[in-house]
């Protein structure tokens, strides 16, 4: 199993590949599955801005495409090593498939600031709150 420091190192590698010509703010994420596989994502900015892919979303998409749906930790790193946390959109995105106890490891350069997803997004909206077709049958 990767250590926390190794997971942050993987996020840094992804950060090095970020495509952020508009903001200049490079971000990488490394998402670890419960079986220890690591998937990475980086931000990919679009000239139209709103369809920009965030690092955490990219990592989650790569993991799901490879057949994984259970996660225990995500590391996030910006080139500034400023301890960036997942933005609000990414918090809700992670909450789709990750539990409140997902460990969120934020890179502050000479260390890690650790959160849980539940701390970053208390009371996240869940699919349980959305009526489905089955509810109306
Ligand atoms: N960004 C991420 O990739 N993840 C976050 O959760 C924070 C923001 C990216 C999006 C955009 O390309 C740049 O950082 C500035 O907001
Ligand atoms: Zn985001």
mmCIF file with all atom_site columns, N, CA, C and O in Angstrom, residues 6-15 17 28-32 37-42 54-63 75:
data_model
loop_
_atom_site.group_PDB
_atom_site.id
_atom_site.type_symbol
_atom_site.label_atom_id
_atom_site.label_alt_id
_atom_site.label_comp_id
_atom_site.label_asym_id
_atom_site.label_entity_id
_atom_site.label_seq_id
_atom_site.pdbx_PDB_ins_code
_atom_site.Cartn_x
_atom_site.Cartn_y
_atom_site.Cartn_z
_atom_site.occupancy
_atom_site.B_iso_or_equiv
_atom_site.pdbx_formal_charge
_atom_site.auth_seq_id
_atom_site.auth_comp_id
_atom_site.auth_asym_id
_atom_site.auth_atom_id
_atom_site.pdbx_PDB_model_num
ATOM 1   N N  . UNK A 1 6  ? 3.893   8.926  -0.358  1.00 0.00 ? 6  UNK A N  1
ATOM 2   C CA . UNK A 1 6  ? 3.930   8.431  -1.747  1.00 0.00 ? 6  UNK A CA 1
ATOM 3   C C  . UNK A 1 6  ? 2.708   8.905  -2.521  1.00 0.00 ? 6  UNK A C  1
ATOM 4   O O  . UNK A 1 6  ? 2.804   9.251  -3.706  1.00 0.00 ? 6  UNK A O  1
ATOM 5   N N  . UNK A 1 7  ? 1.564   8.927  -1.858  1.00 0.00 ? 7  UNK A N  1
ATOM 6   C CA . UNK A 1 7  ? 0.351   9.379  -2.543  1.00 0.00 ? 7  UNK A CA 1
ATOM 7   C C  . UNK A 1 7  ? 0.473   10.853 -2.929  1.00 0.00 ? 7  UNK A C  1
ATOM 8   O O  . UNK A 1 7  ? 0.089   11.254 -4.033  1.00 0.00 ? 7  UNK A O  1
ATOM 9   N N  . UNK A 1 8  ? 1.035   11.643 -2.024  1.00 0.00 ? 8  UNK A N  1
ATOM 10  C CA . UNK A 1 8  ? 1.269   13.056 -2.349  1.00 0.00 ? 8  UNK A CA 1
ATOM 11  C C  . UNK A 1 8  ? 2.264   13.168 -3.505  1.00 0.00 ? 8  UNK A C  1
ATOM 12  O O  . UNK A 1 8  ? 2.098   14.002 -4.414  1.00 0.00 ? 8  UNK A O  1
ATOM 13  N N  . UNK A 1 9  ? 3.280   12.321 -3.511  1.00 0.00 ? 9  UNK A N  1
ATOM 14  C CA . UNK A 1 9  ? 4.262   12.353 -4.609  1.00 0.00 ? 9  UNK A CA 1
ATOM 15  C C  . UNK A 1 9  ? 3.581   12.040 -5.941  1.00 0.00 ? 9  UNK A C  1
ATOM 16  O O  . UNK A 1 9  ? 3.905   12.655 -6.977  1.00 0.00 ? 9  UNK A O  1
ATOM 17  N N  . UNK A 1 10 ? 2.622   11.130 -5.932  1.00 0.00 ? 10 UNK A N  1
ATOM 18  C CA . UNK A 1 10 ? 1.896   10.818 -7.166  1.00 0.00 ? 10 UNK A CA 1
ATOM 19  C C  . UNK A 1 10 ? 1.053   12.006 -7.609  1.00 0.00 ? 10 UNK A C  1
ATOM 20  O O  . UNK A 1 10 ? 0.921   12.291 -8.804  1.00 0.00 ? 10 UNK A O  1
ATOM 21  N N  . UNK A 1 11 ? 0.464   12.708 -6.627  1.00 0.00 ? 11 UNK A N  1
ATOM 22  C CA . UNK A 1 11 ? -0.318  13.911 -6.961  1.00 0.00 ? 11 UNK A CA 1
ATOM 23  C C  . UNK A 1 11 ? 0.591   14.986 -7.560  1.00 0.00 ? 11 UNK A C  1
ATOM 24  O O  . UNK A 1 11 ? 0.213   15.684 -8.508  1.00 0.00 ? 11 UNK A O  1
ATOM 25  N N  . UNK A 1 12 ? 1.805   15.085 -7.032  1.00 0.00 ? 12 UNK A N  1
ATOM 26  C CA . UNK A 1 12 ? 2.753   16.075 -7.582  1.00 0.00 ? 12 UNK A CA 1
ATOM 27  C C  . UNK A 1 12 ? 3.107   15.742 -9.028  1.00 0.00 ? 12 UNK A C  1
ATOM 28  O O  . UNK A 1 12 ? 3.257   16.646 -9.862  1.00 0.00 ? 12 UNK A O  1
ATOM 29  N N  . UNK A 1 13 ? 3.274   14.458 -9.316  1.00 0.00 ? 13 UNK A N  1
ATOM 30  C CA . UNK A 1 13 ? 3.583   14.059 -10.700 1.00 0.00 ? 13 UNK A CA 1
ATOM 31  C C  . UNK A 1 13 ? 2.459   14.478 -11.637 1.00 0.00 ? 13 UNK A C  1
ATOM 32  O O  . UNK A 1 13 ? 2.693   14.972 -12.741 1.00 0.00 ? 13 UNK A O  1
ATOM 33  N N  . UNK A 1 14 ? 1.222   14.258 -11.191 1.00 0.00 ? 14 UNK A N  1
ATOM 34  C CA . UNK A 1 14 ? 0.078   14.656 -12.018 1.00 0.00 ? 14 UNK A CA 1
ATOM 35  C C  . UNK A 1 14 ? 0.039   16.177 -12.165 1.00 0.00 ? 14 UNK A C  1
ATOM 36  O O  . UNK A 1 14 ? -0.276  16.705 -13.245 1.00 0.00 ? 14 UNK A O  1
ATOM 37  N N  . UNK A 1 15 ? 0.362   16.879 -11.079 1.00 0.00 ? 15 UNK A N  1
ATOM 38  C CA . UNK A 1 15 ? 0.394   18.351 -11.114 1.00 0.00 ? 15 UNK A CA 1
ATOM 39  C C  . UNK A 1 15 ? 1.375   18.832 -12.183 1.00 0.00 ? 15 UNK A C  1
ATOM 40  O O  . UNK A 1 15 ? 1.114   19.814 -12.886 1.00 0.00 ? 15 UNK A O  1
ATOM 41  N N  . UNK A 1 17 ? 1.873   17.617 -14.923 1.00 0.00 ? 17 UNK A N  1
ATOM 42  C CA . UNK A 1 17 ? 1.293   17.428 -16.262 1.00 0.00 ? 17 UNK A CA 1
ATOM 43  C C  . UNK A 1 17 ? 0.043   18.276 -16.478 1.00 0.00 ? 17 UNK A C  1
ATOM 44  O O  . UNK A 1 17 ? -0.631  18.138 -17.506 1.00 0.00 ? 17 UNK A O  1
ATOM 45  N N  . UNK A 1 28 ? -2.762  18.703 -9.197  1.00 0.00 ? 28 UNK A N  1
ATOM 46  C CA . UNK A 1 28 ? -2.770  17.255 -9.429  1.00 0.00 ? 28 UNK A CA 1
ATOM 47  C C  . UNK A 1 28 ? -3.467  16.547 -8.280  1.00 0.00 ? 28 UNK A C  1
ATOM 48  O O  . UNK A 1 28 ? -3.478  17.048 -7.144  1.00 0.00 ? 28 UNK A O  1
ATOM 49  N N  . UNK A 1 29 ? -4.054  15.406 -8.578  1.00 0.00 ? 29 UNK A N  1
ATOM 50  C CA . UNK A 1 29 ? -4.714  14.599 -7.542  1.00 0.00 ? 29 UNK A CA 1
ATOM 51  C C  . UNK A 1 29 ? -4.339  13.140 -7.737  1.00 0.00 ? 29 UNK A C  1
ATOM 52  O O  . UNK A 1 29 ? -4.140  12.689 -8.877  1.00 0.00 ? 29 UNK A O  1
ATOM 53  N N  . UNK A 1 30 ? -4.231  12.431 -6.636  1.00 0.00 ? 30 UNK A N  1
ATOM 54  C CA . UNK A 1 30 ? -3.997  10.980 -6.672  1.00 0.00 ? 30 UNK A CA 1
ATOM 55  C C  . UNK A 1 30 ? -5.018  10.341 -5.743  1.00 0.00 ? 30 UNK A C  1
ATOM 56  O O  . UNK A 1 30 ? -5.042  10.628 -4.536  1.00 0.00 ? 30 UNK A O  1
ATOM 57  N N  . UNK A 1 31 ? -5.875  9.513  -6.329  1.00 0.00 ? 31 UNK A N  1
ATOM 58  C CA . UNK A 1 31 ? -6.993  8.892  -5.610  1.00 0.00 ? 31 UNK A CA 1
ATOM 59  C C  . UNK A 1 31 ? -6.680  7.414  -5.416  1.00 0.00 ? 31 UNK A C  1
ATOM 60  O O  . UNK A 1 31 ? -6.379  6.708  -6.377  1.00 0.00 ? 31 UNK A O  1
ATOM 61  N N  . UNK A 1 32 ? -6.726  6.966  -4.166  1.00 0.00 ? 32 UNK A N  1
ATOM 62  C CA . UNK A 1 32 ? -6.378  5.568  -3.862  1.00 0.00 ? 32 UNK A CA 1
ATOM 63  C C  . UNK A 1 32 ? -7.635  4.747  -3.589  1.00 0.00 ? 32 UNK A C  1
ATOM 64  O O  . UNK A 1 32 ? -8.492  5.144  -2.802  1.00 0.00 ? 32 UNK A O  1
ATOM 65  N N  . UNK A 1 37 ? -4.956  0.608  -5.397  1.00 0.00 ? 37 UNK A N  1
ATOM 66  C CA . UNK A 1 37 ? -4.611  1.122  -6.720  1.00 0.00 ? 37 UNK A CA 1
ATOM 67  C C  . UNK A 1 37 ? -4.733  2.654  -6.699  1.00 0.00 ? 37 UNK A C  1
ATOM 68  O O  . UNK A 1 37 ? -5.630  3.194  -6.048  1.00 0.00 ? 37 UNK A O  1
ATOM 69  N N  . UNK A 1 38 ? -3.827  3.313  -7.405  1.00 0.00 ? 38 UNK A N  1
ATOM 70  C CA . UNK A 1 38 ? -3.833  4.783  -7.412  1.00 0.00 ? 38 UNK A CA 1
ATOM 71  C C  . UNK A 1 38 ? -4.148  5.294  -8.818  1.00 0.00 ? 38 UNK A C  1
ATOM 72  O O  . UNK A 1 38 ? -3.553  4.835  -9.805  1.00 0.00 ? 38 UNK A O  1
ATOM 73  N N  . UNK A 1 39 ? -5.076  6.216  -8.892  1.00 0.00 ? 39 UNK A N  1
ATOM 74  C CA . UNK A 1 39 ? -5.438  6.868  -10.162 1.00 0.00 ? 39 UNK A CA 1
ATOM 75  C C  . UNK A 1 39 ? -5.171  8.361  -10.024 1.00 0.00 ? 39 UNK A C  1
ATOM 76  O O  . UNK A 1 39 ? -5.454  8.950  -8.988  1.00 0.00 ? 39 UNK A O  1
ATOM 77  N N  . UNK A 1 40 ? -4.667  8.931  -11.091 1.00 0.00 ? 40 UNK A N  1
ATOM 78  C CA . UNK A 1 40 ? -4.297  10.332 -11.035 1.00 0.00 ? 40 UNK A CA 1
ATOM 79  C C  . UNK A 1 40 ? -5.131  11.189 -11.973 1.00 0.00 ? 40 UNK A C  1
ATOM 80  O O  . UNK A 1 40 ? -5.670  10.694 -12.972 1.00 0.00 ? 40 UNK A O  1
ATOM 81  N N  . UNK A 1 41 ? -5.200  12.450 -11.647 1.00 0.00 ? 41 UNK A N  1
ATOM 82  C CA . UNK A 1 41 ? -5.850  13.425 -12.512 1.00 0.00 ? 41 UNK A CA 1
ATOM 83  C C  . UNK A 1 41 ? -5.141  14.757 -12.363 1.00 0.00 ? 41 UNK A C  1
ATOM 84  O O  . UNK A 1 41 ? -4.453  14.998 -11.362 1.00 0.00 ? 41 UNK A O  1
ATOM 85  N N  . UNK A 1 42 ? -5.266  15.587 -13.365 1.00 0.00 ? 42 UNK A N  1
ATOM 86  C CA . UNK A 1 42 ? -4.748  16.963 -13.271 1.00 0.00 ? 42 UNK A CA 1
ATOM 87  C C  . UNK A 1 42 ? -5.803  17.880 -13.878 1.00 0.00 ? 42 UNK A C  1
ATOM 88  O O  . UNK A 1 42 ? -6.706  17.415 -14.583 1.00 0.00 ? 42 UNK A O  1
ATOM 89  N N  . UNK A 1 54 ? -11.371 19.374 -13.392 1.00 0.00 ? 54 UNK A N  1
ATOM 90  C CA . UNK A 1 54 ? -10.560 19.546 -12.191 1.00 0.00 ? 54 UNK A CA 1
ATOM 91  C C  . UNK A 1 54 ? -9.792  18.260 -11.901 1.00 0.00 ? 54 UNK A C  1
ATOM 92  O O  . UNK A 1 54 ? -10.212 17.155 -12.302 1.00 0.00 ? 54 UNK A O  1
ATOM 93  N N  . UNK A 1 55 ? -8.678  18.403 -11.202 1.00 0.00 ? 55 UNK A N  1
ATOM 94  C CA . UNK A 1 55 ? -7.787  17.267 -10.962 1.00 0.00 ? 55 UNK A CA 1
ATOM 95  C C  . UNK A 1 55 ? -8.522  16.098 -10.290 1.00 0.00 ? 55 UNK A C  1
ATOM 96  O O  . UNK A 1 55 ? -8.373  14.928 -10.693 1.00 0.00 ? 55 UNK A O  1
ATOM 97  N N  . UNK A 1 56 ? -9.335  16.412 -9.296  1.00 0.00 ? 56 UNK A N  1
ATOM 98  C CA . UNK A 1 56 ? -10.011 15.361 -8.533  1.00 0.00 ? 56 UNK A CA 1
ATOM 99  C C  . UNK A 1 56 ? -11.047 14.650 -9.404  1.00 0.00 ? 56 UNK A C  1
ATOM 100 O O  . UNK A 1 56 ? -11.199 13.420 -9.320  1.00 0.00 ? 56 UNK A O  1
ATOM 101 N N  . UNK A 1 57 ? -11.756 15.417 -10.232 1.00 0.00 ? 57 UNK A N  1
ATOM 102 C CA . UNK A 1 57 ? -12.746 14.812 -11.135 1.00 0.00 ? 57 UNK A CA 1
ATOM 103 C C  . UNK A 1 57 ? -12.057 13.904 -12.139 1.00 0.00 ? 57 UNK A C  1
ATOM 104 O O  . UNK A 1 57 ? -12.568 12.816 -12.458 1.00 0.00 ? 57 UNK A O  1
ATOM 105 N N  . UNK A 1 58 ? -10.916 14.354 -12.654 1.00 0.00 ? 58 UNK A N  1
ATOM 106 C CA . UNK A 1 58 ? -10.184 13.533 -13.611 1.00 0.00 ? 58 UNK A CA 1
ATOM 107 C C  . UNK A 1 58 ? -9.751  12.219 -12.995 1.00 0.00 ? 58 UNK A C  1
ATOM 108 O O  . UNK A 1 58 ? -9.850  11.150 -13.623 1.00 0.00 ? 58 UNK A O  1
ATOM 109 N N  . UNK A 1 59 ? -9.272  12.292 -11.748 1.00 0.00 ? 59 UNK A N  1
ATOM 110 C CA . UNK A 1 59 ? -8.824  11.071 -11.068 1.00 0.00 ? 59 UNK A CA 1
ATOM 111 C C  . UNK A 1 59 ? -10.002 10.132 -10.819 1.00 0.00 ? 59 UNK A C  1
ATOM 112 O O  . UNK A 1 59 ? -9.899  8.907  -11.021 1.00 0.00 ? 59 UNK A O  1
ATOM 113 N N  . UNK A 1 60 ? -11.128 10.692 -10.383 1.00 0.00 ? 60 UNK A N  1
ATOM 114 C CA . UNK A 1 60 ? -12.304 9.847  -10.126 1.00 0.00 ? 60 UNK A CA 1
ATOM 115 C C  . UNK A 1 60 ? -12.783 9.195  -11.420 1.00 0.00 ? 60 UNK A C  1
ATOM 116 O O  . UNK A 1 60 ? -13.106 8.003  -11.452 1.00 0.00 ? 60 UNK A O  1
ATOM 117 N N  . UNK A 1 61 ? -12.799 9.960  -12.487 1.00 0.00 ? 61 UNK A N  1
ATOM 118 C CA . UNK A 1 61 ? -13.236 9.404  -13.773 1.00 0.00 ? 61 UNK A CA 1
ATOM 119 C C  . UNK A 1 61 ? -12.330 8.276  -14.239 1.00 0.00 ? 61 UNK A C  1
ATOM 120 O O  . UNK A 1 61 ? -12.808 7.250  -14.723 1.00 0.00 ? 61 UNK A O  1
ATOM 121 N N  . UNK A 1 62 ? -11.025 8.451  -14.077 1.00 0.00 ? 62 UNK A N  1
ATOM 122 C CA . UNK A 1 62 ? -10.086 7.402  -14.489 1.00 0.00 ? 62 UNK A CA 1
ATOM 123 C C  . UNK A 1 62 ? -10.311 6.145  -13.665 1.00 0.00 ? 62 UNK A C  1
ATOM 124 O O  . UNK A 1 62 ? -10.281 5.022  -14.199 1.00 0.00 ? 62 UNK A O  1
ATOM 125 N N  . UNK A 1 63 ? -10.548 6.319  -12.367 1.00 0.00 ? 63 UNK A N  1
ATOM 126 C CA . UNK A 1 63 ? -10.754 5.154  -11.492 1.00 0.00 ? 63 UNK A CA 1
ATOM 127 C C  . UNK A 1 63 ? -12.036 4.411  -11.866 1.00 0.00 ? 63 UNK A C  1
ATOM 128 O O  . UNK A 1 63 ? -12.038 3.178  -11.968 1.00 0.00 ? 63 UNK A O  1
ATOM 129 N N  . UNK A 1 75 ? -4.987  12.481 -2.461  1.00 0.00 ? 75 UNK A N  1
ATOM 130 C CA . UNK A 1 75 ? -3.995  13.534 -2.215  1.00 0.00 ? 75 UNK A CA 1
ATOM 131 C C  . UNK A 1 75 ? -4.170  14.601 -3.276  1.00 0.00 ? 75 UNK A C  1
ATOM 132 O O  . UNK A 1 75 ? -4.451  14.299 -4.439  1.00 0.00 ? 75 UNK A O  1
#
